[in-house]
Amino acid sequence: MRIAVIGTGHVGVPTCVALSHIGHHVVGTDLDQEKIGGLQQGIPPFFEPGLPEALVTELRSGRLRFASSSGEAIPESEVLFLCVATEPESDGRANLDALERAARDVARFATGDPVVVEKSTVPSGTSERLRRMLADSGREIDLEVVSNPEFLRQGSALRDALDPERILIGADSARGFEVMRRVYDPLISRGHRVIETDVRTAELAKYACNSFLALKISYANALASLCERMGLDVGVVTEVMGADTRIGGAFLSPGLGFGGSCLPKDLVAFELLASDHGYEFPLLREIRALNEEALFSVLRKVEDATGGMKGKRICLLGLSYKPNTDDVRGSPAIELARRLMAGGAEVVGYDPQAMPNAKSEMGSLELASDPYEASSAADCLVICTEWSEFAHIDLERMKREMRSPVVVDARMVLNPDDVRRARVEYYPTGSPPSIPS
Ligand code: UDX
């Protein structure tokens, strides 16, 4: 099928590549000409494992291309995926300006009778606004609007897009379902599960998924705080929980709290949406409060371990909001850096991929070229993001570089045996500290 993808960010580019990979003719477009220029050269605008290679393969196949304007991408397309950002407003409501601009372009340039697909996470009921906008544009016929929320995670975007646990299609007409089944037929015929419902339910289900994932993380962080006070190991508790298939072990890793451009904003938007429909949903507020507590707990650990952070030099290993991405949007590590510096500490950071974005986000943050340089003369080292390379850092060398061998392992990355052998002062999340005698 001929498909246009509007918006080439963390959702749009994997969507372009995946749809091309399953055999469609795809044209991606974005307002950001720099992004389009890079994509036309096979260079994604962000770090995502495996994406550059897959992008080049699809460009070379002739199925995928990128256009510098919607006017070039939209005409003749049978399906139009809207993958534009829906960043939160100051009151937490999703900002739909980009979505509405994309809808106006669709109304202006669409030929024939394409199906418009909401891929970005949007508040339930957004499709109504889209339909009205498209109808108000003066087109003779109303365009079909369907919801097809993405469930991909940054760091495993392609795998999630090409091997989905479920394909969620929200439509309000037989044609909507029929067209979307054709789009995903190569995956459906390989046995991937399709769940079909109406548009508003699909929009709501996406919020329900993300907020439940955040609930699991916040529950694990609360357990970690309790285990620290009881002198127990939260890792054993969550292992026991995860062994129960009704609970499942995923998303029970305590740490610095959840970040990113999805979970935090979706929680706020979901709470507002519920309130708009007369339902107060205090649990969502508690999930956010526990997330804030997780970050504060690490800040307090640094304060305690250094005898007061003012004037101390703190090294942060990991600045992205999670490993295998260069994205620092909503990164707890960046927020921790801000609070340490506000408390009078000197902060230096290192990240395998996210340092350019960290520099743009926080120009005042000192950066180092490797973990050992970052630890030089540090009074405390905090592991903020569980990049695999941090699990194998040479703690003996780290000790020689640091002013005092104090490690706060906010993501439980280090092997306790390595820590004991190196005789560093070790403060993990969710289990008692180990202080060499
Ligand atoms: C999330 C959802 O997982 C995905 O389905 C949706 O499409 C987009 O939002 P993403 O934000 O890419 O994906 O990352 P995710 O892997 O969900 O992690 C989100 C945050 O939670 C990260 O900061 C991560 O460090 C944190 N996290 C995750 C934990 O702290 N503990 C965990 O056990 C899992």
CSV table of C-alpha atoms and ligand atoms in Angstrom, one decimal:
chain,number,residue,atom,x,y,z
A,1,MET,CA,0.0,0.0,0.0
A,2,ARG,CA,1.1,3.7,-0.4
A,3,ILE,CA,1.6,5.1,3.1
A,4,ALA,CA,2.6,8.5,4.3
A,5,VAL,CA,4.1,9.0,7.8
A,6,ILE,CA,3.9,12.5,9.2
A,7,GLY,CA,6.5,13.2,11.9
A,8,THR,CA,9.9,11.5,11.9
A,9,GLY,CA,10.7,11.3,15.6
A,10,HIS,CA,11.2,8.3,18.0
A,11,VAL,CA,7.8,6.9,16.8
A,12,GLY,CA,7.8,8.0,13.2
A,13,VAL,CA,11.1,6.7,12.0
A,14,PRO,CA,10.7,3.2,13.4
A,15,THR,CA,7.1,3.2,11.9
A,16,CYS,CA,8.5,4.2,8.5
A,17,VAL,CA,11.1,1.5,8.6
A,18,ALA,CA,8.8,-1.2,9.9
A,19,LEU,CA,6.0,-0.5,7.4
A,20,SER,CA,8.5,-0.5,4.5
A,21,HIS,CA,10.1,-3.7,5.9
A,22,ILE,CA,6.7,-5.5,5.7
A,23,GLY,CA,6.3,-4.4,2.0
A,24,HIS,CA,4.5,-1.1,1.9
A,25,HIS,CA,5.6,2.0,-0.1
A,26,VAL,CA,6.3,4.6,2.6
A,27,VAL,CA,7.2,8.3,2.4
A,28,GLY,CA,8.1,10.0,5.7
A,29,THR,CA,8.0,13.8,6.2
A,30,ASP,CA,8.6,16.3,8.9
A,31,LEU,CA,8.8,20.0,9.5
A,32,ASP,CA,12.4,19.7,10.6
A,33,GLN,CA,14.4,19.8,7.3
A,34,GLU,CA,17.6,18.8,9.1
A,35,LYS,CA,15.9,15.6,10.2
A,36,ILE,CA,14.7,14.9,6.6
A,37,GLY,CA,18.1,15.7,5.1
A,38,GLY,CA,19.8,13.2,7.5
A,39,LEU,CA,17.1,10.5,6.9
A,40,GLN,CA,17.5,10.8,3.2
A,41,GLN,CA,21.2,10.0,3.8
A,42,GLY,CA,20.3,7.1,6.0
A,43,ILE,CA,21.1,8.9,9.2
A,44,PRO,CA,18.4,8.7,12.0
A,45,PRO,CA,18.0,11.9,14.1
A,46,PHE,CA,18.6,9.9,17.3
A,47,PHE,CA,20.4,6.9,18.6
A,48,GLU,CA,18.4,3.6,18.4
A,49,PRO,CA,20.3,0.3,18.2
A,50,GLY,CA,19.9,-1.3,14.7
A,51,LEU,CA,18.0,1.6,13.2
A,52,PRO,CA,20.7,3.0,10.9
A,53,GLU,CA,21.3,-0.3,9.2
A,54,ALA,CA,17.6,-1.0,8.8
A,55,LEU,CA,16.9,2.5,7.5
A,56,VAL,CA,19.6,2.1,4.8
A,57,THR,CA,18.2,-1.3,3.8
A,58,GLU,CA,14.7,0.1,3.4
A,59,LEU,CA,16.0,3.2,1.5
A,60,ARG,CA,17.9,0.9,-0.9
A,61,SER,CA,14.9,-1.3,-1.4
A,62,GLY,CA,13.1,1.7,-3.0
A,63,ARG,CA,10.1,1.2,-0.8
A,64,LEU,CA,11.0,4.0,1.7
A,65,ARG,CA,11.8,7.7,1.0
A,66,PHE,CA,11.6,11.0,2.8
A,67,ALA,CA,10.1,14.1,1.5
A,68,SER,CA,10.7,17.7,2.7
A,69,SER,CA,7.0,18.6,2.8
A,70,SER,CA,3.6,17.2,3.5
A,71,GLY,CA,2.5,18.5,0.1
A,72,GLU,CA,5.0,16.0,-1.5
A,73,ALA,CA,4.2,13.1,0.9
A,74,ILE,CA,0.5,13.1,1.3
A,75,PRO,CA,-1.1,13.1,-2.2
A,76,GLU,CA,-1.8,9.6,-3.6
A,77,SER,CA,-1.2,8.0,-0.1
A,78,GLU,CA,-3.9,5.5,0.9
A,79,VAL,CA,-3.0,5.6,4.6
A,80,LEU,CA,-1.7,8.6,6.6
A,81,PHE,CA,0.1,7.9,9.9
A,82,LEU,CA,0.2,10.9,12.2
A,83,CYS,CA,3.4,10.4,14.4
A,84,VAL,CA,3.8,14.0,15.6
A,85,ALA,CA,4.8,15.0,19.1
A,86,THR,CA,2.1,15.6,21.6
A,87,GLU,CA,4.2,17.3,24.3
A,88,PRO,CA,2.4,18.4,27.5
A,89,GLU,CA,1.2,21.9,28.1
A,90,SER,CA,2.1,23.7,31.3
A,91,ASP,CA,-1.1,22.3,32.9
A,92,GLY,CA,-0.2,18.8,31.8
A,93,ARG,CA,-2.7,18.5,29.0
A,94,ALA,CA,-1.4,17.1,25.8
A,95,ASN,CA,-0.5,19.8,23.3
A,96,LEU,CA,-2.2,18.8,20.1
A,97,ASP,CA,-1.0,21.7,17.9
A,98,ALA,CA,1.3,19.5,15.9
A,99,LEU,CA,-1.4,17.0,15.4
A,100,GLU,CA,-3.9,19.7,14.3
A,101,ARG,CA,-1.3,21.1,11.9
A,102,ALA,CA,-0.8,17.7,10.4
A,103,ALA,CA,-4.6,17.2,10.1
A,104,ARG,CA,-4.8,20.6,8.2
A,105,ASP,CA,-2.1,19.4,5.8
A,106,VAL,CA,-4.0,16.2,5.3
A,107,ALA,CA,-7.2,18.1,4.5
A,108,ARG,CA,-5.3,20.3,2.1
A,109,PHE,CA,-3.2,17.7,0.2
A,110,ALA,CA,-5.0,14.3,0.6
A,111,THR,CA,-6.3,12.9,-2.7
A,112,GLY,CA,-8.9,10.1,-2.9
A,113,ASP,CA,-10.1,8.8,0.5
A,114,PRO,CA,-7.2,7.9,2.7
A,115,VAL,CA,-7.5,6.6,6.2
A,116,VAL,CA,-5.9,8.9,8.8
A,117,VAL,CA,-4.1,7.0,11.6
A,118,GLU,CA,-3.5,8.4,15.1
A,119,LYS,CA,-0.2,6.8,16.0
A,120,SER,CA,1.0,9.3,18.6
A,121,THR,CA,-0.4,8.8,22.1
A,122,VAL,CA,-3.4,11.2,22.4
A,123,PRO,CA,-6.1,11.8,25.0
A,124,SER,CA,-9.2,9.7,24.4
A,125,GLY,CA,-11.6,11.6,22.3
A,126,THR,CA,-8.9,13.3,20.2
A,127,SER,CA,-10.2,11.5,17.1
A,128,GLU,CA,-13.4,13.5,17.4
A,129,ARG,CA,-11.4,16.7,17.2
A,130,LEU,CA,-9.5,15.4,14.2
A,131,ARG,CA,-12.7,14.4,12.4
A,132,ARG,CA,-14.2,17.9,13.0
A,133,MET,CA,-11.0,19.6,11.8
A,134,LEU,CA,-11.0,17.5,8.7
A,135,ALA,CA,-14.7,18.1,8.1
A,136,ASP,CA,-14.3,21.8,8.7
A,137,SER,CA,-11.6,21.9,6.1
A,138,GLY,CA,-14.2,21.9,3.4
A,139,ARG,CA,-13.5,18.5,1.9
A,140,GLU,CA,-16.4,17.0,0.2
A,141,ILE,CA,-16.1,13.7,2.1
A,142,ASP,CA,-15.2,13.0,5.7
A,143,LEU,CA,-11.9,11.1,6.1
A,144,GLU,CA,-11.8,8.0,8.2
A,145,VAL,CA,-9.8,8.5,11.5
A,146,VAL,CA,-8.5,5.4,13.3
A,147,SER,CA,-6.4,5.0,16.4
A,148,ASN,CA,-3.4,2.6,16.2
A,149,PRO,CA,-1.3,3.4,19.4
A,150,GLU,CA,2.3,2.4,19.2
A,151,PHE,CA,3.8,0.3,22.1
A,152,LEU,CA,7.4,0.5,21.1
A,153,ARG,CA,10.0,1.2,23.7
A,154,GLN,CA,13.0,3.4,22.9
A,155,GLY,CA,16.1,1.1,22.8
A,156,SER,CA,14.1,-1.8,21.3
A,157,ALA,CA,11.9,0.2,18.9
A,158,LEU,CA,12.4,-1.9,15.8
A,159,ARG,CA,12.0,-5.2,17.6
A,160,ASP,CA,8.8,-3.9,19.2
A,161,ALA,CA,7.4,-2.6,15.9
A,162,LEU,CA,8.2,-5.8,13.9
A,163,ASP,CA,7.4,-8.3,16.7
A,164,PRO,CA,4.4,-6.6,18.5
A,165,GLU,CA,2.7,-8.4,21.4
A,166,ARG,CA,-0.5,-7.0,20.0
A,167,ILE,CA,-1.6,-4.7,17.2
A,168,LEU,CA,-4.3,-2.4,18.6
A,169,ILE,CA,-6.8,-1.0,16.0
A,170,GLY,CA,-9.4,1.5,17.1
A,171,ALA,CA,-11.9,2.2,14.3
A,172,ASP,CA,-15.5,3.2,14.1
A,173,SER,CA,-16.3,1.7,10.7
A,174,ALA,CA,-15.9,-1.5,8.8
A,175,ARG,CA,-13.7,0.3,6.3
A,176,GLY,CA,-11.4,1.5,9.0
A,177,PHE,CA,-10.8,-2.1,10.2
A,178,GLU,CA,-10.5,-3.4,6.7
A,179,VAL,CA,-7.8,-0.9,5.7
A,180,MET,CA,-5.8,-1.3,8.9
A,181,ARG,CA,-5.9,-5.1,8.5
A,182,ARG,CA,-4.4,-4.7,5.1
A,183,VAL,CA,-1.7,-2.5,6.5
A,184,TYR,CA,-0.7,-5.1,9.1
A,185,ASP,CA,-1.5,-8.2,7.1
A,186,PRO,CA,2.1,-9.3,6.8
A,187,LEU,CA,2.3,-9.3,10.6
A,188,ILE,CA,-1.2,-10.7,11.2
A,189,SER,CA,-0.5,-13.6,8.8
A,190,ARG,CA,2.5,-14.4,10.9
A,191,GLY,CA,0.2,-14.8,13.9
A,192,HIS,CA,0.6,-11.5,15.6
A,193,ARG,CA,-2.4,-10.7,17.8
A,194,VAL,CA,-4.8,-8.0,16.6
A,195,ILE,CA,-7.2,-6.3,19.1
A,196,GLU,CA,-10.0,-4.4,17.4
A,197,THR,CA,-12.2,-1.9,19.2
A,198,ASP,CA,-13.6,1.6,18.8
A,199,VAL,CA,-11.3,4.6,18.6
A,200,ARG,CA,-11.9,6.1,22.1
A,201,THR,CA,-11.3,2.7,23.8
A,202,ALA,CA,-8.0,2.3,21.9
A,203,GLU,CA,-6.9,5.8,22.9
A,204,LEU,CA,-7.9,5.0,26.6
A,205,ALA,CA,-6.2,1.6,26.5
A,206,LYS,CA,-2.9,3.2,25.6
A,207,TYR,CA,-3.0,5.4,28.7
A,208,ALA,CA,-4.0,2.5,30.8
A,209,CYS,CA,-1.0,0.5,29.7
A,210,ASN,CA,1.6,3.2,30.2
A,211,SER,CA,0.2,4.2,33.6
A,212,PHE,CA,0.1,0.6,34.8
A,213,LEU,CA,3.8,0.2,33.8
A,214,ALA,CA,4.6,3.3,35.8
A,215,LEU,CA,2.6,1.8,38.7
A,216,LYS,CA,4.8,-1.3,38.7
A,217,ILE,CA,7.9,0.8,38.7
A,218,SER,CA,6.7,3.0,41.5
A,219,TYR,CA,5.6,0.0,43.6
A,220,ALA,CA,9.1,-1.5,43.2
A,221,ASN,CA,10.6,1.8,44.3
A,222,ALA,CA,8.4,1.9,47.4
A,223,LEU,CA,9.4,-1.7,48.2
A,224,ALA,CA,13.0,-0.7,47.8
A,225,SER,CA,12.7,2.2,50.3
A,226,LEU,CA,11.0,-0.2,52.8
A,227,CYS,CA,13.7,-2.9,52.2
A,228,GLU,CA,16.5,-0.4,52.9
A,229,ARG,CA,14.8,0.5,56.2
A,230,MET,CA,14.4,-3.2,57.1
A,231,GLY,CA,17.9,-4.2,56.0
A,232,LEU,CA,16.4,-6.6,53.4
A,233,ASP,CA,17.2,-7.1,49.6
A,234,VAL,CA,14.4,-5.9,47.4
A,235,GLY,CA,15.9,-8.0,44.5
A,236,VAL,CA,14.8,-11.2,46.3
A,237,VAL,CA,11.3,-9.8,47.0
A,238,THR,CA,10.7,-8.7,43.3
A,239,GLU,CA,12.1,-12.1,42.2
A,240,VAL,CA,9.5,-13.8,44.2
A,241,MET,CA,6.8,-11.5,42.9
A,242,GLY,CA,7.9,-11.9,39.3
A,243,ALA,CA,7.7,-15.7,39.6
A,244,ASP,CA,4.0,-15.3,39.8
A,245,THR,CA,2.8,-15.1,36.2
A,246,ARG,CA,-0.1,-12.9,37.3
A,247,ILE,CA,2.4,-10.3,38.3
A,248,GLY,CA,5.4,-10.8,35.9
A,249,GLY,CA,8.9,-9.7,36.6
A,250,ALA,CA,9.1,-6.9,34.0
A,251,PHE,CA,9.1,-3.3,35.2
A,252,LEU,CA,9.8,-4.2,38.8
A,253,SER,CA,13.4,-2.8,38.8
A,254,PRO,CA,13.6,0.0,41.4
A,255,GLY,CA,16.1,2.8,40.8
A,256,LEU,CA,16.1,6.5,40.2
A,257,GLY,CA,12.5,6.5,39.0
A,258,PHE,CA,10.9,6.5,35.6
A,259,GLY,CA,11.5,9.2,33.0
A,260,GLY,CA,11.3,9.6,29.3
A,261,SER,CA,8.8,11.5,27.1
A,262,CYS,CA,6.0,9.0,27.6
A,263,LEU,CA,5.3,7.6,31.1
A,264,PRO,CA,5.5,10.9,33.0
A,265,LYS,CA,3.4,12.9,30.6
A,266,ASP,CA,0.9,10.2,30.0
A,267,LEU,CA,0.3,9.9,33.8
A,268,VAL,CA,-0.6,13.6,34.0
A,269,ALA,CA,-2.7,13.6,30.9
A,270,PHE,CA,-4.5,10.4,32.0
A,271,GLU,CA,-5.4,12.0,35.4
A,272,LEU,CA,-6.7,15.1,33.7
A,273,LEU,CA,-8.7,13.0,31.2
A,274,ALA,CA,-10.3,11.0,34.1
A,275,SER,CA,-11.1,14.2,36.0
A,276,ASP,CA,-12.7,15.7,32.8
A,277,HIS,CA,-15.0,12.7,32.8
A,278,GLY,CA,-15.9,13.1,36.5
A,279,TYR,CA,-13.6,10.4,37.9
A,280,GLU,CA,-10.9,11.4,40.4
A,281,PHE,CA,-8.0,9.0,40.0
A,282,PRO,CA,-5.7,9.6,43.0
A,283,LEU,CA,-3.7,6.5,42.4
A,284,LEU,CA,-2.1,8.2,39.4
A,285,ARG,CA,-1.0,11.0,41.6
A,286,GLU,CA,0.5,8.5,44.1
A,287,ILE,CA,2.5,6.9,41.2
A,288,ARG,CA,4.0,10.2,40.4
A,289,ALA,CA,4.7,11.0,44.1
A,290,LEU,CA,6.5,7.7,44.6
A,291,ASN,CA,8.5,8.4,41.5
A,292,GLU,CA,9.6,11.8,43.0
A,293,GLU,CA,10.4,9.9,46.2
A,294,ALA,CA,12.7,7.5,44.3
A,295,LEU,CA,14.8,10.4,43.0
A,296,PHE,CA,14.8,12.1,46.4
A,297,SER,CA,15.9,8.9,48.1
A,298,VAL,CA,19.1,8.8,45.9
A,299,LEU,CA,19.7,12.5,46.5
A,300,ARG,CA,19.5,11.8,50.2
A,301,LYS,CA,21.9,8.9,49.9
A,302,VAL,CA,24.5,11.1,48.2
A,303,GLU,CA,24.0,13.7,51.0
A,304,ASP,CA,24.5,11.1,53.7
A,305,ALA,CA,27.4,9.3,52.0
A,306,THR,CA,29.4,12.5,51.5
A,307,GLY,CA,28.6,14.0,54.8
A,308,GLY,CA,26.9,16.9,52.9
A,309,MET,CA,27.0,17.5,49.2
A,310,LYS,CA,27.9,21.2,49.3
A,311,GLY,CA,31.4,21.7,47.8
A,312,LYS,CA,31.7,18.0,47.0
A,313,ARG,CA,32.4,16.7,43.4
A,314,ILE,CA,29.8,14.1,42.3
A,315,CYS,CA,30.3,11.9,39.2
A,316,LEU,CA,27.1,10.7,37.4
A,317,LEU,CA,27.5,7.7,35.2
A,318,GLY,CA,24.5,7.6,32.8
A,319,LEU,CA,22.5,10.7,31.7
A,320,SER,CA,19.9,9.3,29.3
A,321,TYR,CA,16.5,8.4,30.9
A,322,LYS,CA,17.2,4.7,30.2
A,323,PRO,CA,20.0,2.6,28.5
A,324,ASN,CA,20.3,2.2,24.7
A,325,THR,CA,18.9,5.6,23.9
A,326,ASP,CA,20.5,9.1,23.7
A,327,ASP,CA,17.3,10.7,24.8
A,328,VAL,CA,17.4,12.8,28.0
A,329,ARG,CA,13.8,14.0,27.9
A,330,GLY,CA,12.5,13.6,31.4
A,331,SER,CA,15.7,12.0,32.5
A,332,PRO,CA,15.9,11.4,36.2
A,333,ALA,CA,19.7,11.6,35.9
A,334,ILE,CA,19.5,15.2,34.6
A,335,GLU,CA,17.1,16.1,37.3
A,336,LEU,CA,19.4,14.6,39.9
A,337,ALA,CA,22.3,16.7,38.4
A,338,ARG,CA,20.1,19.8,38.7
A,339,ARG,CA,19.4,19.1,42.4
A,340,LEU,CA,22.9,18.3,43.3
A,341,MET,CA,24.1,21.5,41.7
A,342,ALA,CA,21.4,23.4,43.5
A,343,GLY,CA,22.7,21.9,46.7
A,344,GLY,CA,26.1,23.3,46.1
A,345,ALA,CA,27.8,20.2,44.6
A,346,GLU,CA,30.1,20.2,41.6
A,347,VAL,CA,28.7,17.6,39.1
A,348,VAL,CA,30.4,15.9,36.2
A,349,GLY,CA,28.6,13.4,33.9
A,350,TYR,CA,29.4,10.7,31.4
A,351,ASP,CA,27.1,8.8,29.1
A,352,PRO,CA,27.9,6.5,26.2
A,353,GLN,CA,25.4,8.2,23.8
A,354,ALA,CA,23.5,11.0,25.5
A,355,MET,CA,26.1,13.6,26.1
A,356,PRO,CA,25.3,15.9,23.1
A,357,ASN,CA,21.6,15.9,24.2
A,358,ALA,CA,22.6,16.4,27.9
A,359,LYS,CA,24.8,19.4,26.9
A,360,SER,CA,21.8,20.9,25.0
A,361,GLU,CA,19.5,20.2,27.9
A,362,MET,CA,21.9,21.4,30.7
A,363,GLY,CA,24.7,23.6,29.4
A,364,SER,CA,26.1,24.0,32.9
A,365,LEU,CA,26.8,20.3,33.3
A,366,GLU,CA,30.5,19.4,33.1
A,367,LEU,CA,31.0,16.3,30.9
A,368,ALA,CA,33.8,13.8,30.7
A,369,SER,CA,35.0,11.6,27.8
A,370,ASP,CA,34.9,8.3,29.8
A,371,PRO,CA,33.8,7.0,33.2
A,372,TYR,CA,37.3,7.1,34.7
A,373,GLU,CA,37.9,10.7,33.7
A,374,ALA,CA,34.4,11.5,35.1
A,375,SER,CA,35.4,9.9,38.5
A,376,SER,CA,38.6,11.9,38.8
A,377,ALA,CA,38.8,13.6,42.2
A,378,ALA,CA,35.1,12.7,42.9
A,379,ASP,CA,33.8,12.4,46.4
A,380,CYS,CA,30.9,10.2,45.2
A,381,LEU,CA,30.0,8.3,42.1
A,382,VAL,CA,26.3,7.7,41.2
A,383,ILE,CA,25.3,5.1,38.6
A,384,CYS,CA,22.1,6.7,37.2
A,385,THR,CA,21.4,4.7,34.0
A,386,GLU,CA,22.1,0.9,33.6
A,387,TRP,CA,24.2,1.0,30.5
A,388,SER,CA,25.8,-2.4,30.2
A,389,GLU,CA,29.3,-1.0,30.1
A,390,PHE,CA,28.9,0.2,33.7
A,391,ALA,CA,28.5,-3.3,35.0
A,392,HIS,CA,32.1,-4.0,34.1
A,393,ILE,CA,33.8,-0.8,35.3
A,394,ASP,CA,37.3,-1.4,36.9
A,395,LEU,CA,36.5,-0.5,40.5
A,396,GLU,CA,40.2,-0.6,41.5
A,397,ARG,CA,41.0,2.0,38.9
A,398,MET,CA,37.9,4.0,39.9
A,399,LYS,CA,39.1,4.0,43.5
A,400,ARG,CA,42.5,5.4,42.4
A,401,GLU,CA,40.8,8.2,40.5
A,402,MET,CA,38.3,9.2,43.2
A,403,ARG,CA,39.0,11.4,46.2
A,404,SER,CA,36.8,9.0,48.3
A,405,PRO,CA,35.7,5.6,47.1
A,406,VAL,CA,31.9,6.1,47.6
A,407,VAL,CA,29.5,4.5,45.1
A,408,VAL,CA,25.7,5.1,45.0
A,409,ASP,CA,24.4,2.4,42.6
A,410,ALA,CA,20.9,3.8,41.9
A,411,ARG,CA,20.2,1.1,39.2
A,412,MET,CA,21.8,-2.0,41.0
A,413,VAL,CA,24.3,-2.4,38.1
A,414,LEU,CA,27.4,-3.5,40.0
A,415,ASN,CA,28.2,-7.0,41.2
A,416,PRO,CA,28.2,-7.1,45.0
A,417,ASP,CA,31.3,-9.4,44.9
A,418,ASP,CA,33.2,-6.9,42.8
A,419,VAL,CA,32.2,-4.2,45.3
A,420,ARG,CA,33.4,-6.2,48.3
A,421,ARG,CA,36.7,-7.1,46.6
A,422,ALA,CA,37.3,-3.5,45.7
A,423,ARG,CA,36.4,-2.4,49.2
A,424,VAL,CA,34.4,0.7,48.1
A,425,GLU,CA,31.7,2.2,50.2
A,426,TYR,CA,28.6,1.0,48.4
A,427,TYR,CA,25.0,2.3,48.6
A,428,PRO,CA,22.6,0.3,46.4
A,429,THR,CA,19.0,0.8,45.8
A,430,GLY,CA,16.8,-1.5,47.8
A,431,SER,CA,19.3,-3.3,50.0
A,432,PRO,CA,21.6,-2.4,52.9
A,433,PRO,CA,24.8,-0.4,52.2
A,434,SER,CA,28.2,-2.2,52.4
A,435,ILE,CA,30.8,-0.1,54.2
A,436,PRO,CA,34.3,-1.8,54.4
A,437,SER,CA,35.5,-2.0,58.0
B,1,UDX,C1,7.3,3.5,27.3
B,1,UDX,C2,6.5,2.2,27.3
B,1,UDX,O1,7.2,1.1,27.8
B,1,UDX,C3,6.1,1.9,25.8
B,1,UDX,O2,5.3,0.8,25.7
B,1,UDX,C4,5.4,3.1,25.2
B,1,UDX,O3,5.1,2.9,23.8
B,1,UDX,C5,6.3,4.4,25.3
B,1,UDX,O4,6.7,4.6,26.7
B,1,UDX,P1,9.9,4.0,26.9
B,1,UDX,O5,9.5,5.4,27.6
B,1,UDX,O6,10.6,4.0,25.7
B,1,UDX,O7,8.5,3.2,26.7
B,1,UDX,O8,10.8,3.3,28.0
B,1,UDX,P2,10.5,2.2,29.1
B,1,UDX,O9,11.3,1.0,28.8
B,1,UDX,O10,9.1,2.0,29.3
B,1,UDX,O11,11.1,2.9,30.4
B,1,UDX,C6,10.5,4.1,30.9
B,1,UDX,C7,11.2,4.6,32.2
B,1,UDX,O12,11.0,3.6,33.2
B,1,UDX,C8,12.7,4.7,32.0
B,1,UDX,O13,13.2,5.8,32.7
B,1,UDX,C9,13.3,3.4,32.7
B,1,UDX,O14,14.5,3.6,33.3
B,1,UDX,C10,12.2,3.2,33.8
B,1,UDX,N1,12.1,1.9,34.3
B,1,UDX,C11,11.7,0.9,33.5
B,1,UDX,C12,12.4,1.6,35.6
B,1,UDX,O15,12.8,2.5,36.4
B,1,UDX,N2,12.2,0.3,36.1
B,1,UDX,C13,11.8,-0.7,35.3
B,1,UDX,O16,11.7,-1.8,35.8
B,1,UDX,C14,11.5,-0.4,33.9
